[in-house]
PDB file of C-alpha atoms in Angstrom:
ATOM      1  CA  UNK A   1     -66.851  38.420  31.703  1.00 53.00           C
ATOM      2  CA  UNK A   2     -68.315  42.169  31.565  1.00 60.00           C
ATOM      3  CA  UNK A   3     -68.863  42.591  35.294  1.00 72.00           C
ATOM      4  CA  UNK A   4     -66.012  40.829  36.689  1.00 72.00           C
ATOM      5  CA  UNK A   5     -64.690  44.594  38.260  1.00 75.00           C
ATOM      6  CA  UNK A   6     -68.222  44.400  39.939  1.00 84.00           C
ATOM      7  CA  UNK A   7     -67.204  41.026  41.634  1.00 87.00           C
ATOM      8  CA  UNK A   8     -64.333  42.712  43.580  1.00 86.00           C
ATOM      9  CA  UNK A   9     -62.022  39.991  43.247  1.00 88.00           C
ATOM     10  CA  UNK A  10     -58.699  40.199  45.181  1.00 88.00           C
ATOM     11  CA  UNK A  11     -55.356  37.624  43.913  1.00 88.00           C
ATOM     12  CA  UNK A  12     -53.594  38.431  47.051  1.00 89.00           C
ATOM     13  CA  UNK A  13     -56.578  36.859  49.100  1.00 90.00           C
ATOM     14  CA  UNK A  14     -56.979  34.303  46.826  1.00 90.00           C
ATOM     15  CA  UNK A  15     -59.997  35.052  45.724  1.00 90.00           C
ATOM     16  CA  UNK A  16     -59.444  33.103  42.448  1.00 87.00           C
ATOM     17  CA  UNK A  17     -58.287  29.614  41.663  1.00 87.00           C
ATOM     18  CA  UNK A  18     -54.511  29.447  41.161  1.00 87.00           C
ATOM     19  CA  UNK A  19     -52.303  29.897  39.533  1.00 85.00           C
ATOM     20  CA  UNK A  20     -53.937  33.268  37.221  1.00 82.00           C
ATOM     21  CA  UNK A  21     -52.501  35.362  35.074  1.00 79.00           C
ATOM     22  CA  UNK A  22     -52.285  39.074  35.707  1.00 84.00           C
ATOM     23  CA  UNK A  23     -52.889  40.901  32.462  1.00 87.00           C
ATOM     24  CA  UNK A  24     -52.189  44.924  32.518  1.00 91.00           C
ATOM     25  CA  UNK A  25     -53.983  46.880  29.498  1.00 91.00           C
ATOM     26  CA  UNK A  26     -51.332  49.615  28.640  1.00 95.00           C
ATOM     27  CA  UNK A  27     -48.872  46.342  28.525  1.00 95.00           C
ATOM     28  CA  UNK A  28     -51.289  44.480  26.048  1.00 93.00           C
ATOM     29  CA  UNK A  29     -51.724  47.497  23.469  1.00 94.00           C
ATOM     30  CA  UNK A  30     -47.769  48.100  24.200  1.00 95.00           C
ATOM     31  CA  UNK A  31     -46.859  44.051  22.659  1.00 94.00           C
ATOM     32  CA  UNK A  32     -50.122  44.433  19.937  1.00 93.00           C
ATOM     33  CA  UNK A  33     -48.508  47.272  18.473  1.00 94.00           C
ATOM     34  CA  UNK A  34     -45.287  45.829  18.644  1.00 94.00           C
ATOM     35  CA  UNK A  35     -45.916  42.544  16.956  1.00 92.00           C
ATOM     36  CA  UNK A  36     -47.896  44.408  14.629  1.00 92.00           C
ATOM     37  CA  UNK A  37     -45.118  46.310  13.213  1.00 93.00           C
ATOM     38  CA  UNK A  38     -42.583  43.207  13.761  1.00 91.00           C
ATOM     39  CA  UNK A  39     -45.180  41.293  11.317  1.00 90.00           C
ATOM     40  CA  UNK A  40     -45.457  44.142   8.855  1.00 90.00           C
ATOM     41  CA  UNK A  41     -41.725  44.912   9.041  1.00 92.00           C
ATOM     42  CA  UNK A  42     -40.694  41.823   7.867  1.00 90.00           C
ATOM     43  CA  UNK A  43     -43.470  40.519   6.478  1.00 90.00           C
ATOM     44  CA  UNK A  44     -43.907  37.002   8.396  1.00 88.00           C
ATOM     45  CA  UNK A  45     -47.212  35.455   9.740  1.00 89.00           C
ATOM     46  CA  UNK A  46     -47.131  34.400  13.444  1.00 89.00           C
ATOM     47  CA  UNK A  47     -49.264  31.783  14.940  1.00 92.00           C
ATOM     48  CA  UNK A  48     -49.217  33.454  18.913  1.00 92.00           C
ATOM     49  CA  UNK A  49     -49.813  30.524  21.579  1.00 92.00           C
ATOM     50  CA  UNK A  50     -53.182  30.820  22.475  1.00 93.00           C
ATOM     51  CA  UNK A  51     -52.821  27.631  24.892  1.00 90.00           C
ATOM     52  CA  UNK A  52     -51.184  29.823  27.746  1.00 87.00           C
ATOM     53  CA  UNK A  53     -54.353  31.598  28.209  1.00 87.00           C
ATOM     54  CA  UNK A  54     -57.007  30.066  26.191  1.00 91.00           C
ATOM     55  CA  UNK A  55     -58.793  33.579  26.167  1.00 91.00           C
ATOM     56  CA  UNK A  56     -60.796  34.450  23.341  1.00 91.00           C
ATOM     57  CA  UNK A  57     -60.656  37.857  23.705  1.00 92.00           C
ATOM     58  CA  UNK A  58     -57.362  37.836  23.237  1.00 93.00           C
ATOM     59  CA  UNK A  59     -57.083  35.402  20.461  1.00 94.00           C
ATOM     60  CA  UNK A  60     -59.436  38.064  18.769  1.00 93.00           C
ATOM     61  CA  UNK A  61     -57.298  40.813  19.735  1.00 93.00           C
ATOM     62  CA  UNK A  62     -54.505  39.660  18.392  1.00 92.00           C
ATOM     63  CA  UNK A  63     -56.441  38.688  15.064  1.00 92.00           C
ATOM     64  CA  UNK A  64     -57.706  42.251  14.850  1.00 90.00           C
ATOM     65  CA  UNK A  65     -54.693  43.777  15.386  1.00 89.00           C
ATOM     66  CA  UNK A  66     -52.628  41.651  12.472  1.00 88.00           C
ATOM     67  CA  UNK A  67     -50.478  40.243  15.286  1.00 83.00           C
ATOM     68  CA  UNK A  68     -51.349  36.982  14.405  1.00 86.00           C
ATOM     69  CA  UNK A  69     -51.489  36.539  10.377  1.00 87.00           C
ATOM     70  CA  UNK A  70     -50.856  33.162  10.648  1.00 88.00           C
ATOM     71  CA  UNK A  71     -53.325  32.379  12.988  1.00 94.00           C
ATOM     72  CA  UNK A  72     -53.233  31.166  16.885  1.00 96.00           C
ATOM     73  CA  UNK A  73     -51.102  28.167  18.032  1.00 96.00           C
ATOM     74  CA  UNK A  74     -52.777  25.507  20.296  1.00 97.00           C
ATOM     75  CA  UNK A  75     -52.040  22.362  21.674  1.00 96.00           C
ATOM     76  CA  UNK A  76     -54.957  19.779  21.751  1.00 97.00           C
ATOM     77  CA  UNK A  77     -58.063  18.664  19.600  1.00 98.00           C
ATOM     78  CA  UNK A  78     -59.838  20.259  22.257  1.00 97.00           C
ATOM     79  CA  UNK A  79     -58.344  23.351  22.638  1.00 97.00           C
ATOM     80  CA  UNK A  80     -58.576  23.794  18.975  1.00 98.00           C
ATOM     81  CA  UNK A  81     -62.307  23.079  19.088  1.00 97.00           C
ATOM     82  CA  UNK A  82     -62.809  25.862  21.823  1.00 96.00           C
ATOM     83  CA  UNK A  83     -61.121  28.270  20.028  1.00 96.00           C
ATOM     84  CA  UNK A  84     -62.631  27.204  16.847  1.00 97.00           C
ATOM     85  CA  UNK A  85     -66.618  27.993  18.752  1.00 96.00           C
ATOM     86  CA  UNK A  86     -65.156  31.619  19.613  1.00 95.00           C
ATOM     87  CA  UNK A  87     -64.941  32.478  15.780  1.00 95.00           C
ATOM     88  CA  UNK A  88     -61.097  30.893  15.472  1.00 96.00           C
ATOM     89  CA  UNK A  89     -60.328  29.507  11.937  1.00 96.00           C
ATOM     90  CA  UNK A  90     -56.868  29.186  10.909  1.00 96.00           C
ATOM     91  CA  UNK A  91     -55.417  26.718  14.137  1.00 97.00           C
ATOM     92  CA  UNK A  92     -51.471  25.326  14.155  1.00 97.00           C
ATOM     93  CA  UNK A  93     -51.503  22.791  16.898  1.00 97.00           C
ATOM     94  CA  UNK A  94     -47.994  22.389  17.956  1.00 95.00           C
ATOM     95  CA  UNK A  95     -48.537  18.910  18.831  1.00 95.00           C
ATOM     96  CA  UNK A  96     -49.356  15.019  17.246  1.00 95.00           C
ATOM     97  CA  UNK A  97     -52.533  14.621  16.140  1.00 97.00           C
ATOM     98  CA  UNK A  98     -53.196  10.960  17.769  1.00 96.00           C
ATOM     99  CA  UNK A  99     -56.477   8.943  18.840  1.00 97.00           C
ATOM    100  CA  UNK A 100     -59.529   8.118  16.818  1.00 97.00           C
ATOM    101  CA  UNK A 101     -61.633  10.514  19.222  1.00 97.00           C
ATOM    102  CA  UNK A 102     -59.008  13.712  18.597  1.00 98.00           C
ATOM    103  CA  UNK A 103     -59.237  13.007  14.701  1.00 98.00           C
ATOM    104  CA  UNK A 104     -62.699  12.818  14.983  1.00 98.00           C
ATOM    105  CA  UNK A 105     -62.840  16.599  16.207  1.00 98.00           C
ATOM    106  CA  UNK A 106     -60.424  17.576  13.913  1.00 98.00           C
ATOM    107  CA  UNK A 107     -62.214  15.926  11.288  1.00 98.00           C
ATOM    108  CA  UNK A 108     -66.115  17.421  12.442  1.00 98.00           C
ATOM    109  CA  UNK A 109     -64.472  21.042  12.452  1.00 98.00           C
ATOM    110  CA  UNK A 110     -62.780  20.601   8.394  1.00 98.00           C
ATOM    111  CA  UNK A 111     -67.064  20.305   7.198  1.00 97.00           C
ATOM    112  CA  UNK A 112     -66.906  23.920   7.693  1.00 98.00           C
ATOM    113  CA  UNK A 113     -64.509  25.014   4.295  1.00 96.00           C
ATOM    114  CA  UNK A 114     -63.334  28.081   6.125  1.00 96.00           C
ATOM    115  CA  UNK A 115     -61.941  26.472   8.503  1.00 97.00           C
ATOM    116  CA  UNK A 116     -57.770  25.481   8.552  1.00 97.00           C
ATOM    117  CA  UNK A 117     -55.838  23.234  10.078  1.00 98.00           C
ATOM    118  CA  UNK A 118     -52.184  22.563  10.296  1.00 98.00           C
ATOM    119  CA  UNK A 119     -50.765  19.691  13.152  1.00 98.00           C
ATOM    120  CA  UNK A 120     -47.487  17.929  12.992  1.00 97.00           C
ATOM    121  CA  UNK A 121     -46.077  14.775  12.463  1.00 97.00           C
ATOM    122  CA  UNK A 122     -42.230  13.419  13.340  1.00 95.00           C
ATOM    123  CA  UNK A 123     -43.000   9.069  12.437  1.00 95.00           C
ATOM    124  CA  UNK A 124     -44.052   7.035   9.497  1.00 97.00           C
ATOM    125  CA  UNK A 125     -46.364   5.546  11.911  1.00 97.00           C
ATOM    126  CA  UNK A 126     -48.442   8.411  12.722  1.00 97.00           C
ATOM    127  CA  UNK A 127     -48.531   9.540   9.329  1.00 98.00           C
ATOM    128  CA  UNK A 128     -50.247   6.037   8.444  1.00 98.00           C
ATOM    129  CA  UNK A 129     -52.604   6.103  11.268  1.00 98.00           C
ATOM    130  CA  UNK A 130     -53.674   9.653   9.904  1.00 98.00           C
ATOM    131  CA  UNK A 131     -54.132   9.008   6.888  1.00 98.00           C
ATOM    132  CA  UNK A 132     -56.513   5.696   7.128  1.00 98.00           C
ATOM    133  CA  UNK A 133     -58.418   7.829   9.044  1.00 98.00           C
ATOM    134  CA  UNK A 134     -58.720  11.353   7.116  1.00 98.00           C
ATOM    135  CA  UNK A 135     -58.859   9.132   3.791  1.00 98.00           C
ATOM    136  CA  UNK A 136     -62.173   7.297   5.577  1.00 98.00           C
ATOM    137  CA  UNK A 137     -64.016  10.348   6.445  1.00 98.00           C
ATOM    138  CA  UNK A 138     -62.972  11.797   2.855  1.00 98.00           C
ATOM    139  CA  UNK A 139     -61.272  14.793   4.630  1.00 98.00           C
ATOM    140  CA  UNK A 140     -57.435  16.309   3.714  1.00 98.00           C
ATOM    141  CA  UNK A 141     -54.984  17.155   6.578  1.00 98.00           C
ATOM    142  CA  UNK A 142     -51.988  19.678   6.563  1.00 98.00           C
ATOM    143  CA  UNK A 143     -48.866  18.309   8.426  1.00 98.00           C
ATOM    144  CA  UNK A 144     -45.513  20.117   9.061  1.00 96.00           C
ATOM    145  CA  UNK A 145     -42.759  17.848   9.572  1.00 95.00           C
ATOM    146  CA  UNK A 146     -41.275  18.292  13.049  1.00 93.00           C
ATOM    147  CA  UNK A 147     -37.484  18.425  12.910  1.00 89.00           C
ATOM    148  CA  UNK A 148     -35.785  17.825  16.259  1.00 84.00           C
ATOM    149  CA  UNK A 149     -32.541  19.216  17.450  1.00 72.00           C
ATOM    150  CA  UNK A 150     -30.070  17.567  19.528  1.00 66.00           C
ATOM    151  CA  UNK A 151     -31.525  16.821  23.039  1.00 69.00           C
ATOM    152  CA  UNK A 152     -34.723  17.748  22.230  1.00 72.00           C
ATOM    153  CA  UNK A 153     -38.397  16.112  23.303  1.00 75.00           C
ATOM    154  CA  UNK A 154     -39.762  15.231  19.763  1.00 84.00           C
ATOM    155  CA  UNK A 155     -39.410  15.271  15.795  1.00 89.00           C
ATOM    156  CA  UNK A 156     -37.465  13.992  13.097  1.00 89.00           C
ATOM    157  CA  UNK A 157     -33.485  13.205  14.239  1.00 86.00           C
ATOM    158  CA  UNK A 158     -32.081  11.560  11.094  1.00 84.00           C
ATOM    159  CA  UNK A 159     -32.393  10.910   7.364  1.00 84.00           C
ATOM    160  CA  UNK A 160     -33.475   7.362   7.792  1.00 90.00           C
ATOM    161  CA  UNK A 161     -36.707   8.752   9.856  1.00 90.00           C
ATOM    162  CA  UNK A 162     -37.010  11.616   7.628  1.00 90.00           C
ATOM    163  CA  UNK A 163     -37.162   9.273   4.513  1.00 92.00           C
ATOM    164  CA  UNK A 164     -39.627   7.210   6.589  1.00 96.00           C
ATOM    165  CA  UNK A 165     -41.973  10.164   6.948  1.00 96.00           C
ATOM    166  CA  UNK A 166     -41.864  11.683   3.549  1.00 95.00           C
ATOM    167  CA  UNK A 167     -42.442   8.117   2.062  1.00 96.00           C
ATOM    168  CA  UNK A 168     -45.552   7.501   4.301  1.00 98.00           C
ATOM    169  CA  UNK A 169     -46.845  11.316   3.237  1.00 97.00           C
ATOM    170  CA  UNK A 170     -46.568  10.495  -0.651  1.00 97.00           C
ATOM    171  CA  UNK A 171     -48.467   6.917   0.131  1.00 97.00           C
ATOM    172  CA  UNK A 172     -51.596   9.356   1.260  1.00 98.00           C
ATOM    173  CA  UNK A 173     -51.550  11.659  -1.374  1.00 96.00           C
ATOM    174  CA  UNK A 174     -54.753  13.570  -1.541  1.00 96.00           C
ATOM    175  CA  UNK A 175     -54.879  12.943   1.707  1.00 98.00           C
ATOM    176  CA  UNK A 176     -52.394  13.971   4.124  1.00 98.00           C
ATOM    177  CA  UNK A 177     -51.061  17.010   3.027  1.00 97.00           C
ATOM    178  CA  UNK A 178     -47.099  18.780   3.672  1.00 96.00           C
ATOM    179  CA  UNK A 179     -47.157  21.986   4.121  1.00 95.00           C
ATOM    180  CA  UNK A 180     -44.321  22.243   5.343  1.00 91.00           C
ATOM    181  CA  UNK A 181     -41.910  22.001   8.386  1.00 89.00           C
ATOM    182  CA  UNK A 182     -41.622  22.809  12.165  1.00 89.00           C
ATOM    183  CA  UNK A 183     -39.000  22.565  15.095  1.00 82.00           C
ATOM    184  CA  UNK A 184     -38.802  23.800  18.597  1.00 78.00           C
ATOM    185  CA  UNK A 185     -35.840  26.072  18.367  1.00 72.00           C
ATOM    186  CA  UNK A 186     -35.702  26.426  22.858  1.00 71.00           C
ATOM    187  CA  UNK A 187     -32.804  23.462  22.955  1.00 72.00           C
ATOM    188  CA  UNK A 188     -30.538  25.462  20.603  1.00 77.00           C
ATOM    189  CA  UNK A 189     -28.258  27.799  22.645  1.00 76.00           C
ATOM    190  CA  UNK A 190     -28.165  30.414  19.916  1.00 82.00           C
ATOM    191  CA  UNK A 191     -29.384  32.084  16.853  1.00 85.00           C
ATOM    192  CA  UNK A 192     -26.607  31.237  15.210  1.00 87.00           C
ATOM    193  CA  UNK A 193     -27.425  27.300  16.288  1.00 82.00           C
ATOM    194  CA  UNK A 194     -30.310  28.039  14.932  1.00 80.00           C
ATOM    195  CA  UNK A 195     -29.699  28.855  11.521  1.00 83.00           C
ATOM    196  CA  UNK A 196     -27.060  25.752  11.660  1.00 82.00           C
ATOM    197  CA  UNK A 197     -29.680  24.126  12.207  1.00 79.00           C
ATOM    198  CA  UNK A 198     -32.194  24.826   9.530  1.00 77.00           C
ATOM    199  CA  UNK A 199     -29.715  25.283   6.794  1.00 77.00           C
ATOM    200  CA  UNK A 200     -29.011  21.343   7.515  1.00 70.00           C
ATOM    201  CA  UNK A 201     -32.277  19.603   8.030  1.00 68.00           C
ATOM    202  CA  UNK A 202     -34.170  22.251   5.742  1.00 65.00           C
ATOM    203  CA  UNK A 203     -33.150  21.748   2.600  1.00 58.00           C
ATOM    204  CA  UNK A 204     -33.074  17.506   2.681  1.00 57.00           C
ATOM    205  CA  UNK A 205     -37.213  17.777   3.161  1.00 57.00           C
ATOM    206  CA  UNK A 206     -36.947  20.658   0.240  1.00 52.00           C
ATOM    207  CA  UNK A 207     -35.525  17.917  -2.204  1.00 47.00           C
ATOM    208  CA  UNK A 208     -37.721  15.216  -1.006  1.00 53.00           C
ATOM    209  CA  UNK A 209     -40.748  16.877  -1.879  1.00 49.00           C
TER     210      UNK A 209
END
């Protein structure tokens, strides 16, 4: 919004619907520059959550800047097709991918061939429900196979599941796609947790594949 300075809005009189974000400029370039050398340093592609803010400016920004090689992270169909109208093609959503209506999206957005999609998947069940659907609208999905840690809100938690999940994958092949795998590492006290961690579950989905 070009003129919003015009507008003379004021947070501390509540001027504008809470709660808002306060975004400072020299703080912006500051973190752009520094995730752009953190991404060419060691050469990784981040995914930034774009969900926080849902701004397209700064989705773009961070695009631009090589901050985000891997794209911007979201969390719903329908975040991912707002992003995807501001010029956003390469999407993670952090999430399931569930209900005929949130495929559907999904589904209208993969006509356009530039477009790329990862989502995730942690049961044999949701893998089958994707894959009768993407097979019927002749459409292939990328899934990353979310591992979950002890305590933690989603994913995979043992072989037996694991197994489950793979097996459903190779029953759609051509369809639903691995690509490869994803965990929230925020219930893990430590780095070093961490790398336990990955160095356990990591490997079993390796020799599955």
């Amino acid at each position: 919004m070009t003129d919003a300075a015009r507008l003379q809005w004021n947070l501390f009189e509540e001027d504008v619907s809470l709660p808002a974000a306060v975004l400072y400029a020299d703080r912006i370039e500051h973190n752009l520059k520094w995730m752009q050398d953190f991404v060419g340093e060691y050469g990784v592609k981040l995914a930034p959550y774009g969900n926080t803010t849902m701004a397209p400016q700064l989705f773009h920004r961070q695009l631009e800047a090589k901050a985000a090689r891997g794209g911007i992270t979201l969390a719903t169909a329908h975040q991912v097709r707002a992003a995807y109208r501001d010029g956003v093609h390469r999407v993670l959503m952090a999430n399931q991918l569930v209900g005929k209506r949130n495929m559907g999206m999904i589904a209208e957005l993969l006509n356009d061939p530039n477009f790329e999609f990862f989502c995730l998947v942690d049961s044999a069940d949701g893998v089958e429900q994707l894959g009768a659907f993407f097979s019927d609208v002749r459409k292939k999905l990328n899934v990353l196979i979310e591992l979950g840690g002890p305590g933690g809100r989603t994913g995979v938690r043992d072989d037996a599941q694991r197994d489950a999940v793979l097996a459903a994958i190779a029953r759609w092949n051509g369809t639903i796609e691995l690509a490869g795998i994803e965990l929230y590492e925020g219930v893990l006290q430590d780095e070093a947790k961490v790398r336990e961690f990955l160095k356990r579950k990591a490997p079993s989905i390796r020799r599955e594949c």
